[in-house]
CSV table of C-alpha atoms in Angstrom, one decimal:
chain,number,residue,atom,x,y,z
A,1,MET,CA,14.4,-19.2,22.0
A,2,ALA,CA,14.8,-16.6,24.6
A,3,TYR,CA,17.0,-13.5,24.2
A,4,SER,CA,18.4,-11.0,26.7
A,5,TYR,CA,20.4,-7.8,27.0
A,6,SER,CA,21.8,-5.9,30.0
A,7,ILE,CA,21.8,-2.2,30.5
A,8,ARG,CA,23.3,-0.7,33.7
A,9,ASP,CA,23.4,-4.2,35.3
A,10,ILE,CA,19.7,-4.8,34.7
A,11,ASN,CA,19.1,-7.8,32.5
A,12,TYR,CA,16.1,-7.5,30.1
A,13,ARG,CA,14.8,-10.9,28.9
A,14,PHE,CA,12.7,-11.5,25.8
A,15,ASP,CA,10.8,-14.7,25.6
A,16,ASP,CA,11.2,-15.3,21.9
A,17,LEU,CA,11.8,-13.6,18.6
A,18,LYS,CA,8.3,-12.2,18.3
A,19,ASP,CA,8.6,-10.8,21.8
A,20,LEU,CA,11.9,-9.2,21.0
A,21,LEU,CA,10.4,-7.6,17.8
A,22,ALA,CA,7.4,-6.3,19.7
A,23,LYS,CA,9.5,-4.7,22.5
A,24,ALA,CA,11.9,-3.1,19.9
A,25,SER,CA,9.0,-1.4,18.1
A,26,PRO,CA,8.5,2.4,18.4
A,27,PRO,CA,5.6,3.2,20.7
A,28,ARG,CA,2.1,2.7,19.2
A,29,SER,CA,-1.3,2.3,20.7
A,30,GLY,CA,-2.1,-1.0,19.0
A,31,ASP,CA,0.8,-2.8,20.6
A,32,TYR,CA,-0.1,-1.3,24.0
A,33,LEU,CA,-3.7,-2.5,23.4
A,34,ALA,CA,-2.3,-6.0,22.6
A,35,GLY,CA,-0.2,-6.0,25.8
A,36,ILE,CA,3.1,-6.7,23.9
A,37,ALA,CA,4.8,-3.3,23.8
A,38,ALA,CA,7.9,-2.3,25.9
A,39,THR,CA,6.9,-0.9,29.2
A,40,THR,CA,9.7,1.6,29.4
A,41,ALA,CA,12.0,3.4,27.0
A,42,VAL,CA,15.0,1.6,28.5
A,43,GLU,CA,13.4,-1.8,27.9
A,44,ARG,CA,12.7,-0.7,24.3
A,45,MET,CA,16.3,0.3,23.8
A,46,ALA,CA,17.5,-3.0,25.3
A,47,ALA,CA,15.4,-4.8,22.8
A,48,ARG,CA,16.8,-2.8,20.0
A,49,MET,CA,20.4,-3.4,21.1
A,50,CYS,CA,19.7,-7.1,21.3
A,51,LEU,CA,17.9,-7.1,17.9
A,52,ALA,CA,20.8,-5.3,16.3
A,53,ASP,CA,23.2,-8.1,17.3
A,54,LEU,CA,21.0,-10.9,15.8
A,55,PRO,CA,22.2,-12.5,12.6
A,56,LEU,CA,19.7,-12.2,9.7
A,57,SER,CA,19.8,-16.0,9.4
A,58,ILE,CA,17.9,-16.3,12.7
A,59,PHE,CA,14.8,-15.3,10.8
A,60,LEU,CA,15.1,-18.4,8.6
A,61,SER,CA,15.1,-20.8,11.5
A,62,GLU,CA,12.7,-19.1,14.0
A,63,ALA,CA,9.3,-18.2,12.8
A,64,VAL,CA,7.1,-15.6,14.7
A,65,ILE,CA,4.1,-17.7,13.7
A,66,PRO,CA,4.7,-21.5,13.3
A,67,TYR,CA,5.2,-22.8,9.8
A,68,GLU,CA,2.6,-25.6,10.4
A,69,ALA,CA,-0.1,-23.2,11.6
A,70,ASP,CA,0.0,-20.4,9.1
A,71,GLU,CA,0.0,-20.3,5.3
A,72,VAL,CA,1.6,-16.9,5.2
A,73,THR,CA,4.6,-18.2,7.2
A,74,ARG,CA,4.8,-21.1,4.7
A,75,LEU,CA,4.7,-18.6,1.8
A,76,ILE,CA,7.5,-16.5,3.3
A,77,ILE,CA,9.8,-19.5,4.0
A,78,ASP,CA,9.0,-21.5,0.8
A,79,ARG,CA,9.5,-18.5,-1.5
A,80,HIS,CA,12.8,-17.4,0.2
A,81,ASP,CA,15.6,-17.1,-2.4
A,82,GLY,CA,18.8,-18.4,-0.8
A,83,VAL,CA,21.0,-17.2,-3.7
A,84,ALA,CA,19.7,-13.6,-3.4
A,85,PHE,CA,20.1,-13.9,0.4
A,86,SER,CA,23.7,-15.1,0.1
A,87,GLU,CA,24.9,-11.5,-0.5
A,88,ILE,CA,23.7,-10.4,2.9
A,89,SER,CA,23.6,-13.7,4.8
A,90,HIS,CA,26.7,-12.8,6.9
A,91,LEU,CA,25.1,-9.6,8.3
A,92,THR,CA,23.4,-8.9,11.7
A,93,VAL,CA,20.3,-6.8,11.8
A,94,GLY,CA,22.4,-3.8,12.8
A,95,ASP,CA,24.9,-4.5,10.0
A,96,PHE,CA,22.0,-4.7,7.6
A,97,ARG,CA,20.9,-1.2,8.6
A,98,ASP,CA,24.4,0.1,7.9
A,99,TRP,CA,24.5,-1.8,4.6
A,100,LEU,CA,21.2,-0.3,3.4
A,101,LEU,CA,22.4,3.2,4.2
A,102,ALA,CA,25.8,2.8,2.6
A,103,ASP,CA,26.4,4.8,-0.6
A,104,SER,CA,27.6,1.6,-2.4
A,105,THR,CA,24.2,-0.1,-1.9
A,106,ASP,CA,22.3,1.1,-4.9
A,107,GLU,CA,19.0,0.4,-6.8
A,108,ALA,CA,20.5,-2.5,-8.7
A,109,THR,CA,21.8,-4.1,-5.6
A,110,LEU,CA,18.6,-3.8,-3.7
A,111,SER,CA,16.6,-5.2,-6.6
A,112,ARG,CA,18.9,-8.2,-6.8
A,113,VAL,CA,18.7,-8.9,-3.0
A,114,ALA,CA,15.0,-8.3,-2.5
A,115,PRO,CA,13.9,-11.9,-3.1
A,116,GLY,CA,16.2,-13.0,-0.3
A,117,ILE,CA,14.8,-10.6,2.3
A,118,THR,CA,11.9,-11.9,4.4
A,119,SER,CA,9.2,-9.8,5.9
A,120,GLU,CA,10.5,-10.2,9.4
A,121,MET,CA,14.0,-9.1,8.3
A,122,ALA,CA,12.5,-6.0,6.8
A,123,ALA,CA,10.4,-5.3,9.9
A,124,ALA,CA,13.4,-5.9,12.2
A,125,VAL,CA,15.8,-3.5,10.5
A,126,SER,CA,13.1,-0.8,10.3
A,127,LYS,CA,12.9,-0.9,14.1
A,128,LEU,CA,16.5,0.2,14.3
A,129,MET,CA,16.0,3.1,11.9
A,130,ARG,CA,15.3,6.8,12.4
A,131,ASN,CA,12.7,8.4,10.1
A,132,GLN,CA,15.5,9.8,7.9
A,133,ASP,CA,16.9,6.3,7.5
A,134,LEU,CA,13.6,5.0,6.4
A,135,VAL,CA,13.3,7.8,3.8
A,136,LEU,CA,16.8,7.4,2.4
A,137,SER,CA,16.7,3.6,2.2
A,138,ALA,CA,13.3,3.6,0.5
A,139,LYS,CA,14.4,6.2,-2.0
A,140,LYS,CA,17.0,3.7,-3.3
A,141,CYS,CA,14.4,1.0,-3.9
A,142,ARG,CA,12.8,1.0,-7.3
A,143,VAL,CA,9.7,-1.2,-8.2
A,144,ILE,CA,8.2,-0.7,-11.7
A,145,THR,CA,4.9,-2.2,-12.7
A,146,ARG,CA,2.8,-1.9,-15.9
A,147,PHE,CA,-0.8,-2.4,-17.1
A,148,ARG,CA,-1.9,0.5,-19.5
A,149,ASN,CA,0.9,2.7,-18.3
A,150,THR,CA,4.2,2.5,-16.4
A,151,ILE,CA,4.2,3.1,-12.7
A,152,GLY,CA,7.2,3.6,-10.4
A,153,LEU,CA,9.8,5.1,-12.7
A,154,PRO,CA,12.3,7.5,-11.2
A,155,GLY,CA,11.1,11.1,-10.7
A,156,ARG,CA,7.4,10.0,-11.1
A,157,LEU,CA,4.5,10.1,-8.7
A,158,SER,CA,1.1,8.5,-9.6
A,159,VAL,CA,-2.3,9.2,-8.1
A,160,ARG,CA,-5.2,6.9,-7.5
A,161,LEU,CA,-8.3,8.9,-8.4
A,162,GLN,CA,-10.9,8.0,-5.7
A,163,PRO,CA,-14.3,9.2,-6.8
A,164,ASN,CA,-16.4,7.6,-4.1
A,165,HIS,CA,-20.1,8.4,-3.7
A,166,PRO,CA,-22.4,7.6,-0.6
A,167,THR,CA,-25.1,6.0,-2.8
A,168,ASP,CA,-23.0,4.7,-5.8
A,169,ASP,CA,-24.7,7.3,-8.0
A,170,LEU,CA,-23.1,7.0,-11.4
A,171,ARG,CA,-23.4,10.7,-12.2
A,172,GLY,CA,-21.8,11.6,-8.9
A,173,ILE,CA,-18.9,9.2,-9.4
A,174,ALA,CA,-18.4,10.3,-13.0
A,175,ALA,CA,-18.4,14.0,-11.9
A,176,SER,CA,-15.6,13.3,-9.4
A,177,MET,CA,-13.7,11.2,-11.9
A,178,LEU,CA,-13.8,14.0,-14.5
A,179,ASP,CA,-12.8,16.6,-11.9
A,180,GLY,CA,-9.8,14.5,-10.9
A,181,LEU,CA,-8.7,14.0,-14.5
A,182,LEU,CA,-8.8,17.7,-15.1
A,183,TYR,CA,-6.5,18.1,-12.2
A,184,GLY,CA,-4.1,15.6,-13.8
A,185,CYS,CA,-4.9,12.7,-11.4
A,186,GLY,CA,-5.7,9.1,-12.2
A,187,ASP,CA,-2.6,7.5,-13.6
A,188,ALA,CA,-2.3,4.9,-10.9
A,189,VAL,CA,-6.0,3.9,-11.2
A,190,VAL,CA,-9.5,5.2,-11.1
A,191,GLY,CA,-10.7,3.2,-8.1
A,192,VAL,CA,-14.1,3.3,-6.6
A,193,ASN,CA,-15.1,1.9,-3.2
A,194,PRO,CA,-18.7,0.8,-3.8
A,195,VAL,CA,-21.4,1.1,-1.1
A,196,SER,CA,-23.2,-2.1,-2.3
A,197,ASP,CA,-21.9,-5.5,-3.3
A,198,ASN,CA,-24.9,-6.0,-5.6
A,199,LEU,CA,-23.5,-7.6,-8.7
A,200,SER,CA,-25.6,-5.7,-11.2
A,201,GLY,CA,-24.5,-2.4,-9.5
A,202,LEU,CA,-20.9,-3.4,-9.6
A,203,ILE,CA,-21.0,-4.3,-13.3
A,204,GLY,CA,-22.8,-1.0,-13.9
A,205,LEU,CA,-19.9,0.9,-12.2
A,206,LEU,CA,-17.3,-1.1,-14.2
A,207,ASN,CA,-19.1,-0.4,-17.5
A,208,MET,CA,-19.3,3.3,-16.8
A,209,LEU,CA,-15.6,3.6,-15.8
A,210,ASP,CA,-14.6,1.7,-18.9
A,211,GLU,CA,-16.9,3.7,-21.2
A,212,VAL,CA,-15.2,7.0,-20.2
A,213,ARG,CA,-11.7,5.4,-20.5
A,214,ARG,CA,-12.4,4.0,-23.9
A,215,ARG,CA,-14.1,7.2,-25.2
A,216,PHE,CA,-11.1,9.3,-24.4
A,217,ASP,CA,-8.5,6.6,-24.9
A,218,ILE,CA,-7.1,7.2,-21.4
A,219,PRO,CA,-3.9,5.2,-20.7
A,220,SER,CA,-4.8,4.2,-17.2
A,221,GLN,CA,-6.9,1.5,-15.5
A,222,SER,CA,-10.0,1.3,-13.5
A,223,CYS,CA,-11.0,-0.8,-10.5
A,224,VAL,CA,-14.1,-1.3,-8.3
A,225,LEU,CA,-12.8,-2.2,-4.9
A,226,THR,CA,-15.2,-4.9,-4.0
A,227,HIS,CA,-14.5,-8.4,-2.5
A,228,VAL,CA,-12.4,-10.6,-4.7
A,229,THR,CA,-15.2,-13.1,-5.1
A,230,ASN,CA,-17.5,-10.4,-6.5
A,231,THR,CA,-14.8,-9.4,-9.0
A,232,ILE,CA,-14.5,-13.1,-10.1
A,233,ARG,CA,-18.3,-13.2,-10.6
A,234,ALA,CA,-18.1,-10.0,-12.6
A,235,ILE,CA,-15.4,-11.4,-14.8
A,236,GLU,CA,-17.6,-14.5,-15.4
A,237,HIS,CA,-20.5,-12.2,-16.5
A,238,GLY,CA,-18.2,-10.5,-19.1
A,239,ALA,CA,-17.6,-7.2,-17.2
A,240,PRO,CA,-14.6,-5.1,-18.2
A,241,VAL,CA,-12.4,-5.8,-15.3
A,242,ASP,CA,-8.9,-4.3,-15.4
A,243,LEU,CA,-7.6,-4.8,-11.8
A,244,VAL,CA,-8.7,-7.2,-9.1
A,245,PHE,CA,-8.8,-5.6,-5.7
A,246,GLN,CA,-8.5,-7.2,-2.2
A,247,SER,CA,-7.6,-6.1,1.3
A,248,ILE,CA,-5.0,-8.5,2.7
A,249,GLY,CA,-3.3,-9.1,6.0
A,250,GLY,CA,-0.1,-10.7,7.3
A,251,THR,CA,-1.5,-13.9,8.8
A,252,GLU,CA,-3.8,-16.7,7.6
A,253,LYS,CA,-6.3,-15.9,10.3
A,254,THR,CA,-6.4,-12.2,9.3
A,255,ASN,CA,-7.0,-13.1,5.7
A,256,ALA,CA,-9.7,-15.6,6.7
A,257,SER,CA,-11.5,-12.7,8.4
A,258,PHE,CA,-11.5,-11.0,5.0
A,259,GLY,CA,-12.9,-14.1,3.5
A,260,ILE,CA,-9.8,-15.0,1.5
A,261,ASN,CA,-6.9,-17.3,1.3
A,262,LEU,CA,-3.9,-17.7,-1.0
A,263,ASP,CA,-5.7,-20.2,-3.3
A,264,LEU,CA,-8.6,-17.8,-3.9
A,265,LEU,CA,-6.1,-14.9,-4.7
A,266,HIS,CA,-4.4,-17.2,-7.2
A,267,GLU,CA,-7.8,-18.0,-8.8
A,268,ALA,CA,-8.6,-14.3,-9.1
A,269,HIS,CA,-5.1,-13.5,-10.5
A,270,GLU,CA,-5.5,-16.1,-13.2
A,271,ALA,CA,-9.0,-14.9,-14.1
A,272,ALA,CA,-7.8,-11.3,-14.5
A,273,GLN,CA,-4.8,-12.3,-16.5
A,274,SER,CA,-6.9,-14.4,-18.9
A,275,LEU,CA,-8.7,-11.2,-20.0
A,276,ARG,CA,-5.5,-9.7,-21.4
A,277,ARG,CA,-6.7,-6.2,-21.0
A,278,GLY,CA,-3.3,-4.6,-20.3
A,279,SER,CA,-1.6,-2.8,-23.2
A,280,VAL,CA,2.0,-2.4,-21.8
A,281,GLY,CA,2.0,-5.0,-19.0
A,282,ASP,CA,0.2,-7.8,-17.1
A,283,ASN,CA,0.3,-6.6,-13.5
A,284,VAL,CA,-3.4,-7.1,-12.6
A,285,MET,CA,-3.7,-7.0,-8.8
A,286,TYR,CA,-4.4,-4.1,-6.4
A,287,PHE,CA,-4.0,-4.8,-2.7
A,288,GLU,CA,-4.6,-2.6,0.3
A,289,THR,CA,-3.2,-3.2,3.8
A,290,GLY,CA,-2.9,-1.4,7.1
A,291,GLN,CA,-1.3,-1.7,10.5
A,292,GLY,CA,-3.8,-3.0,13.0
A,293,SER,CA,-5.8,-5.2,10.8
A,294,ALA,CA,-4.4,-8.4,12.3
A,295,LEU,CA,-5.1,-7.3,15.9
A,296,SER,CA,-8.5,-6.1,14.9
A,297,ALA,CA,-9.2,-9.6,13.5
A,298,ASP,CA,-7.7,-11.3,16.5
A,299,GLY,CA,-5.2,-12.8,14.2
A,300,ASN,CA,-1.9,-11.3,15.4
A,301,PHE,CA,-0.8,-14.2,17.6
A,302,GLY,CA,1.2,-11.8,19.8
A,303,VAL,CA,3.2,-10.4,16.8
A,304,ASP,CA,3.5,-6.6,16.8
A,305,GLN,CA,1.4,-4.8,14.2
A,306,GLN,CA,4.2,-3.5,12.1
A,307,THR,CA,5.7,-7.0,11.7
A,308,CYS,CA,2.2,-8.3,10.8
A,309,GLU,CA,2.0,-5.5,8.2
A,310,ALA,CA,5.4,-6.4,6.7
A,311,ARG,CA,4.1,-10.0,6.4
A,312,ALA,CA,1.2,-8.7,4.3
A,313,TYR,CA,3.7,-7.5,1.8
A,314,ALA,CA,4.9,-11.1,1.3
A,315,VAL,CA,1.3,-12.0,0.3
A,316,ALA,CA,1.3,-9.0,-2.1
A,317,ARG,CA,4.7,-9.9,-3.6
A,318,GLU,CA,3.4,-13.4,-4.5
A,319,PHE,CA,1.0,-11.9,-7.1
A,320,ARG,CA,3.1,-9.2,-8.7
A,321,PRO,CA,0.6,-6.5,-8.2
A,322,LEU,CA,0.3,-3.3,-10.2
A,323,LEU,CA,-0.4,-1.4,-6.9
A,324,THR,CA,-0.3,-2.0,-3.2
A,325,ASN,CA,-1.0,0.7,-0.6
A,326,THR,CA,-1.1,1.0,3.1
A,327,VAL,CA,-4.2,2.8,4.3
A,328,VAL,CA,-2.1,4.0,7.1
A,329,GLY,CA,-4.4,5.9,9.6
A,330,PHE,CA,-7.7,4.5,8.5
A,331,ILE,CA,-8.4,1.9,11.3
A,332,GLY,CA,-8.2,4.6,14.0
A,333,PRO,CA,-6.4,5.8,17.2
A,334,GLU,CA,-6.8,2.4,18.9
A,335,TYR,CA,-4.0,1.2,16.6
A,336,LEU,CA,-2.2,4.5,15.7
A,337,TYR,CA,-3.0,7.1,18.3
A,338,ASP,CA,-1.8,10.4,16.9
A,339,GLY,CA,0.0,12.2,14.0
A,340,LYS,CA,3.4,11.1,15.2
A,341,GLN,CA,2.5,7.4,15.2
A,342,ILE,CA,0.8,7.7,11.8
A,343,ILE,CA,3.8,9.4,10.3
A,344,ARG,CA,6.2,6.8,11.7
A,345,ALA,CA,3.9,3.9,10.5
A,346,GLY,CA,3.6,5.3,7.0
A,347,LEU,CA,7.4,5.6,6.6
A,348,GLU,CA,7.9,2.1,8.0
A,349,ASP,CA,5.3,0.6,5.7
A,350,HIS,CA,6.7,2.3,2.6
A,351,PHE,CA,10.2,1.3,3.4
A,352,CYS,CA,9.4,-2.4,4.2
A,353,GLY,CA,7.2,-2.8,1.1
A,354,LYS,CA,9.7,-1.3,-1.3
A,355,LEU,CA,12.6,-3.3,0.3
A,356,LEU,CA,10.6,-6.5,-0.4
A,357,GLY,CA,10.0,-5.5,-4.0
A,358,VAL,CA,6.4,-4.4,-3.7
A,359,PRO,CA,5.1,-1.3,-5.5
A,360,LEU,CA,4.1,0.6,-2.3
A,361,GLY,CA,1.8,3.6,-2.3
A,362,CYS,CA,0.2,5.2,0.7
A,363,ASP,CA,-3.3,6.4,1.6
A,364,ILE,CA,-2.1,9.3,3.8
A,365,CYS,CA,-5.1,9.5,6.0
A,366,TYR,CA,-6.6,9.7,9.5
A,367,THR,CA,-10.0,9.4,11.1
A,368,ASN,CA,-11.7,12.3,12.8
A,369,HIS,CA,-11.4,10.8,16.3
A,370,ALA,CA,-7.6,10.4,16.0
A,371,GLU,CA,-5.2,13.0,17.6
A,372,ALA,CA,-4.1,14.1,14.1
A,373,ASP,CA,-4.9,16.7,11.6
A,374,GLN,CA,-4.2,17.8,8.0
A,375,ASP,CA,-0.8,19.3,9.0
A,376,ASP,CA,0.4,15.9,10.1
A,377,MET,CA,-0.7,14.5,6.8
A,378,ASP,CA,1.2,17.3,5.0
A,379,THR,CA,4.3,16.2,6.8
A,380,LEU,CA,3.9,12.5,5.9
A,381,LEU,CA,3.0,13.5,2.3
A,382,THR,CA,6.2,15.4,2.0
A,383,LEU,CA,8.4,12.8,3.6
A,384,LEU,CA,6.9,10.0,1.4
A,385,GLY,CA,7.4,12.2,-1.7
A,386,ALA,CA,11.1,12.5,-0.8
A,387,ALA,CA,11.2,8.7,-0.1
A,388,GLY,CA,9.9,8.0,-3.7
A,389,VAL,CA,6.4,6.8,-2.8
A,390,THR,CA,4.8,5.1,-5.8
A,391,PHE,CA,1.4,6.6,-5.5
A,392,ILE,CA,-1.0,8.5,-3.3
A,393,MET,CA,-4.7,9.1,-3.2
A,394,GLY,CA,-6.6,11.8,-4.9
A,395,VAL,CA,-9.9,12.4,-3.1
A,396,PRO,CA,-12.1,15.5,-3.8
A,397,GLY,CA,-11.4,18.0,-1.1
A,398,ALA,CA,-9.4,15.3,0.8
A,399,ASP,CA,-12.6,14.3,2.4
A,400,ASP,CA,-14.1,10.9,1.4
A,401,VAL,CA,-17.9,11.3,1.6
A,402,MET,CA,-18.5,7.6,1.5
A,403,LEU,CA,-15.8,6.1,3.8
A,404,ASN,CA,-15.9,9.2,6.1
A,405,TYR,CA,-12.2,9.8,6.7
A,406,GLN,CA,-9.6,12.4,5.7
A,407,SER,CA,-7.1,11.6,3.0
A,408,THR,CA,-5.2,13.6,0.3
A,409,SER,CA,-6.7,15.7,-2.4
A,410,PHE,CA,-6.0,16.5,-6.1
A,411,HIS,CA,-4.4,19.7,-4.9
A,412,ASP,CA,-2.0,17.8,-2.6
A,413,ALA,CA,-0.7,15.9,-5.6
A,414,LEU,CA,-0.1,19.2,-7.4
A,415,TYR,CA,1.8,20.5,-4.3
A,416,LEU,CA,4.1,17.5,-4.2
A,417,ARG,CA,4.8,17.6,-7.9
A,418,ALA,CA,5.6,21.3,-7.7
A,419,LEU,CA,7.8,20.9,-4.6
A,420,LEU,CA,9.8,17.9,-5.8
A,421,GLY,CA,9.6,18.2,-9.6
A,422,LEU,CA,7.7,14.9,-10.0
A,423,LYS,CA,6.0,13.9,-13.2
A,424,ARG,CA,3.1,11.5,-13.8
A,425,ALA,CA,3.3,8.1,-15.5
A,426,PRO,CA,4.8,8.8,-19.0
A,427,GLU,CA,1.9,7.5,-21.0
A,428,PHE,CA,-0.6,9.4,-18.9
A,429,GLU,CA,1.6,12.6,-19.0
A,430,ALA,CA,1.5,12.4,-22.8
A,431,TRP,CA,-2.3,12.0,-22.8
A,432,LEU,CA,-2.8,15.0,-20.5
A,433,LYS,CA,-0.8,17.2,-22.9
A,434,LYS,CA,-2.7,15.9,-25.9
A,435,MET,CA,-6.0,16.7,-24.1
A,436,LYS,CA,-4.7,20.2,-23.2
A,437,ILE,CA,-5.1,19.4,-19.5
A,438,THR,CA,-1.4,20.2,-18.9
A,439,GLY,CA,1.1,22.3,-20.9
A,440,ALA,CA,4.4,21.4,-22.4
A,441,GLU,CA,6.2,21.4,-19.1
A,442,GLY,CA,3.5,19.4,-17.3
A,443,GLN,CA,1.9,22.5,-15.7
A,444,LEU,CA,-1.9,22.3,-15.1
A,445,LEU,CA,-3.9,24.4,-17.6
A,446,THR,CA,-7.3,25.9,-17.0
A,447,ALA,CA,-9.9,23.9,-18.9
A,448,ALA,CA,-12.0,25.8,-21.4
A,449,SER,CA,-15.8,25.6,-21.1
A,450,ASP,CA,-15.9,23.5,-24.2
A,451,HIS,CA,-13.3,21.0,-23.1
A,452,PRO,CA,-14.3,17.5,-24.3
A,453,LEU,CA,-14.3,16.1,-20.8
A,454,LEU,CA,-16.8,18.6,-19.6
A,455,SER,CA,-19.4,17.4,-22.1
A,456,VAL,CA,-19.2,13.8,-21.2
A,457,LEU,CA,-21.1,13.7,-17.9
A,458,PRO,CA,-24.7,13.6,-19.1
A,459,GLU,CA,-24.0,11.6,-22.2
A,460,ALA,CA,-21.6,9.0,-20.7
A,461,THR,CA,-23.7,8.1,-17.7
A,462,GLY,CA,-27.2,8.8,-19.0
A,463,ALA,CA,-30.1,8.4,-16.6
A,464,GLN,CA,-29.3,6.3,-13.5
A,465,ASP,CA,-30.8,2.9,-13.8
A,466,GLU,CA,-32.8,1.6,-10.9
A,467,ARG,CA,-30.6,-0.8,-9.1
A,468,ASN,CA,-31.2,-3.0,-6.1
A,469,HIS,CA,-28.6,-2.1,-3.4
A,470,SER,CA,-29.6,-4.9,-1.1
A,471,ASP,CA,-27.0,-7.5,-0.3
């Protein structure tokens, strides 16, 4: 179905819903690369005005990728909750924006309506919003998940401790892990991106992380961020798997490029739940997403990258994950050119994920060839903190020595907590006080030279076993 809107007697025509959504998107390099972006600011405004007048029900009758051709589209349509949608079914996209910003629309209302909101509805309304609208609306959304602690409570900020190492050296990973714990980080997850997919090496990493956790009774969870099939194999070999990780996208073809489909994710979810390792909940999945992944995989089908990203959250929502985060600037300037585009994308992703009921965190990051710097990341960090982001990354020095990109540090988390008065997950907060890592008010204490964590490195990891890092 074609759409049109006139400005100053010039009629702007949009071929179909996906064309309209693409033309209404804020400028970003990925959409220009795909050849789908608005060519002028006036065309972009015409698309937004046209989009604002569309009823939300349009998104239930016109798919941006055909139902018959894409299992993510089928998931979005088949899981749609008509009862939840009935509360907002009379609204246009523009009305929906006003409804989201109204004082009367509160956390309970948004939680009730979330199952009736599709990814495309969320993406559409985000295109009509200023940055402050994205912050304020996301702040109202509350998504709480549990495994060994409780993540997403009001006034809380969690941190993924990311102790990566360029050779998967166990002592190096353990040193970064202990460093992060002494800075009060790690309540979201201690998550390692491995260099190798060698199964024995992966199991060795899982055993080491679990050994440290059990020794100090840390109320958190660990994860080795390998392909889902490797994690299933590790479970079959009796490895101590807490969370199953997988990168996901918003189209079937994108997910196929990752070597996955929905059936495989269901298999992994069931395998992890069968272990029953959680103590306070059973959310066992950890997903990562990022704008540009669909275009990079040639799986966008002419859909703009932000709408593709919102569709990825429908995949995440299906599996009730403990954690989901957008790795917002990781793919590079071909998709998000500069700091302004990265900031906007991070706010959009966080808003859309939370609106859909997904526990959304953000890897606030950029690559060294992007037109961005750490000041841009400070801005996004602060905005997301105000918006109630579920978790951020804690990387030693904010510089990941294995993945070779810039993220956020242990110190950045301390800054955000001090600025906004944010606490950690309650179970983890209590553990930090018991371990004398933080004081009674949650302030960081200087660790004494005989602190128990400082004695664990040689003993917990021992001599590095020889491991075959070949594929």
